[in-house]
mmCIF file of C-alpha atoms in Angstrom:
data_model
loop_
_atom_site.group_PDB
_atom_site.id
_atom_site.type_symbol
_atom_site.label_atom_id
_atom_site.label_comp_id
_atom_site.label_asym_id
_atom_site.label_seq_id
_atom_site.Cartn_x
_atom_site.Cartn_y
_atom_site.Cartn_z
ATOM 1 C CA ALA A 1 270.407 78.509 104.404
ATOM 2 C CA LYS A 2 272.022 81.628 102.880
ATOM 3 C CA VAL A 3 271.565 80.185 99.404
ATOM 4 C CA LEU A 4 267.873 79.507 100.093
ATOM 5 C CA VAL A 5 267.325 83.088 101.323
ATOM 6 C CA ARG A 6 269.057 84.423 98.206
ATOM 7 C CA VAL A 7 266.848 82.238 95.928
ATOM 8 C CA VAL A 8 263.686 83.401 97.727
ATOM 9 C CA ILE A 9 264.703 87.070 97.336
ATOM 10 C CA ILE A 10 265.491 86.615 93.633
ATOM 11 C CA MET A 11 262.232 84.745 93.004
ATOM 12 C CA SER A 12 260.286 87.455 94.877
ATOM 13 C CA CYS A 13 261.875 90.128 92.669
ATOM 14 C CA VAL A 14 261.073 88.138 89.514
ATOM 15 C CA LEU A 15 257.469 87.668 90.681
ATOM 16 C CA LEU A 16 257.140 91.399 91.389
ATOM 17 C CA LEU A 17 258.487 92.251 87.913
ATOM 18 C CA VAL A 18 256.035 89.816 86.275
ATOM 19 C CA LEU A 19 253.117 91.312 88.212
ATOM 20 C CA LEU A 20 254.161 94.851 87.208
ATOM 21 C CA ALA A 21 254.447 93.759 83.562
ATOM 22 C CA ILE A 22 250.967 92.220 83.632
ATOM 23 C CA MET A 23 249.525 95.348 85.234
ATOM 24 C CA GLY A 24 251.222 97.573 82.646
ATOM 25 C CA LEU A 25 249.917 95.477 79.760
ATOM 26 C CA MET A 26 246.417 95.586 81.224
ATOM 27 C CA VAL A 27 246.500 99.405 81.413
ATOM 28 C CA VAL A 28 247.743 99.615 77.807
ATOM 29 C CA VAL A 29 245.025 97.257 76.529
ATOM 30 C CA VAL A 30 242.275 99.161 78.340
ATOM 31 C CA GLU A 31 243.459 102.492 76.920
ATOM 32 C CA MET A 32 243.813 101.101 73.400
ATOM 33 C CA THR A 33 240.293 99.632 73.355
ATOM 34 C CA LYS A 34 238.536 102.833 74.396
ATOM 35 C CA GLU A 35 236.310 104.241 71.658
ATOM 36 C CA SER A 36 236.373 107.790 73.007
ATOM 37 C CA LYS A 37 238.678 109.974 75.038
ATOM 38 C CA VAL A 38 238.212 113.234 76.944
ATOM 39 C CA GLY A 39 240.739 115.889 76.032
ATOM 40 C CA THR A 40 242.272 118.496 78.308
ATOM 41 C CA ASP A 41 239.660 120.963 77.006
ATOM 42 C CA GLY A 42 236.877 118.720 78.361
ATOM 43 C CA ILE A 43 235.563 117.717 74.927
ATOM 44 C CA MET A 44 234.964 114.018 74.331
ATOM 45 C CA SER A 45 236.386 112.958 70.985
ATOM 46 C CA VAL A 46 236.611 109.767 68.965
ATOM 47 C CA ALA A 47 239.734 107.793 69.905
ATOM 48 C CA GLY A 48 242.377 107.956 67.191
ATOM 49 C CA ALA A 49 240.731 110.972 65.549
ATOM 50 C CA PRO A 50 241.555 114.089 67.575
ATOM 51 C CA GLY A 51 239.210 116.980 66.887
ATOM 52 C CA VAL A 52 236.277 114.740 65.912
ATOM 53 C CA ALA A 53 233.665 115.209 68.636
ATOM 54 C CA VAL A 54 231.613 112.232 69.778
ATOM 55 C CA GLN A 55 228.078 112.355 68.401
ATOM 56 C CA THR A 56 225.079 111.044 70.287
ATOM 57 C CA SER A 57 221.697 109.965 69.008
ATOM 58 C CA SER A 58 219.057 112.636 68.609
ATOM 59 C CA ALA A 59 215.952 112.546 70.784
ATOM 60 C CA ASP A 60 213.744 113.948 68.034
ATOM 61 C CA PHE A 61 209.991 113.849 68.435
ATOM 62 C CA ALA A 62 207.012 115.570 66.866
ATOM 63 C CA VAL A 63 203.787 116.979 68.269
ATOM 64 C CA SER A 64 200.827 115.935 66.163
ATOM 65 C CA GLY A 65 198.303 118.589 65.141
ATOM 66 C CA ASP A 66 195.400 119.543 67.374
ATOM 67 C CA SER A 67 195.647 116.542 69.693
ATOM 68 C CA GLY A 68 199.070 117.589 70.995
ATOM 69 C CA GLU A 69 200.298 113.991 71.082
ATOM 70 C CA PHE A 70 204.031 113.431 71.215
ATOM 71 C CA ARG A 71 205.281 110.960 68.629
ATOM 72 C CA GLY A 72 208.791 109.532 68.362
ATOM 73 C CA LYS A 73 210.821 109.061 65.181
ATOM 74 C CA ASP A 74 209.124 105.694 64.689
ATOM 75 C CA GLY A 75 205.644 107.293 64.830
ATOM 76 C CA LYS A 76 204.694 105.664 68.138
ATOM 77 C CA GLN A 77 202.924 107.818 70.714
ATOM 78 C CA LEU A 78 205.076 108.921 73.648
ATOM 79 C CA SER A 79 203.473 109.195 77.064
ATOM 80 C CA MET A 80 204.171 112.075 79.417
ATOM 81 C CA GLY A 81 203.428 112.573 83.095
ATOM 82 C CA SER A 82 203.437 115.560 85.414
ATOM 83 C CA VAL A 83 203.864 116.416 89.074
ATOM 84 C CA GLU A 84 203.615 119.642 91.070
ATOM 85 C CA VAL A 85 206.244 122.321 90.342
ATOM 86 C CA LYS A 86 208.052 123.664 93.358
ATOM 87 C CA LYS A 87 210.114 126.304 91.559
ATOM 88 C CA ALA A 88 210.647 127.617 88.051
ATOM 89 C CA GLY A 89 213.973 127.345 86.308
ATOM 90 C CA GLN A 90 215.794 126.526 83.129
ATOM 91 C CA LEU A 91 216.149 122.835 82.195
ATOM 92 C CA SER A 92 219.689 121.559 82.235
ATOM 93 C CA SER A 93 221.351 118.157 82.439
ATOM 94 C CA THR A 94 223.133 119.367 85.576
ATOM 95 C CA LEU A 95 219.902 119.670 87.595
ATOM 96 C CA SER A 96 219.311 117.241 90.436
ATOM 97 C CA ASP A 97 216.972 114.249 90.180
ATOM 98 C CA GLU A 98 214.682 115.921 92.711
ATOM 99 C CA MET A 99 214.203 118.863 90.346
ATOM 100 C CA PHE A 100 213.154 116.570 87.503
ATOM 101 C CA LEU A 101 210.856 114.590 89.802
ATOM 102 C CA GLY A 102 209.168 117.863 90.758
ATOM 103 C CA LEU A 103 208.734 119.022 87.146
ATOM 104 C CA LYS A 104 205.103 120.004 86.399
ATOM 105 C CA TYR A 105 205.495 121.476 82.929
ATOM 106 C CA PHE A 106 208.133 122.660 80.508
ATOM 107 C CA SER A 107 208.211 124.806 77.386
ATOM 108 C CA LEU A 108 209.962 124.084 74.108
ATOM 109 C CA SER A 109 210.588 126.858 71.617
ATOM 110 C CA SER A 110 212.242 127.244 68.246
ATOM 111 C CA ALA A 111 212.032 129.501 65.220
ATOM 112 C CA LYS A 112 208.942 127.534 64.107
ATOM 113 C CA GLY A 113 206.984 128.054 67.313
ATOM 114 C CA LYS A 114 206.591 127.315 70.995
ATOM 115 C CA ILE A 115 204.865 124.530 72.940
ATOM 116 C CA GLN A 116 204.238 124.138 76.644
ATOM 117 C CA VAL A 117 203.909 120.603 78.015
ATOM 118 C CA GLN A 118 201.977 120.086 81.238
#
C-alpha cells in the first residue's frame, strides 16, 4: 500500500510538470505569433521591429464638386445619415457610442478648406 501511494504521488508530480510545460509552451507560441506589441510607452509597434509603429489603412474620401457627394477611394458614393445633436464637442475616438449616435453634423477642415456635413 505504501508503494502504491508513493507511485501515485510521483505520477501526480510528473503529470503536474507536464501540464506546466504545455502551458508554458502555449504562452511562448502565442507571444511569438503576435504581429504587433504594445510597448511600455503605449505605442503599438511591429513585432520584431522595435520603433516601427503599426500603420493602419487610411479612410480617405473626397467630396465631389457642387453636389457635395462623398466618394471613397474606389469612386463609389458614400451615404451619410444624421440625427439630432444634443451637445457640441470635438470628435474623438474616446467618445461614447451614445455621442456618435446623437451626432447631427460635423465639420472637417484642412489647409485647403472646410466642409460641414449635416
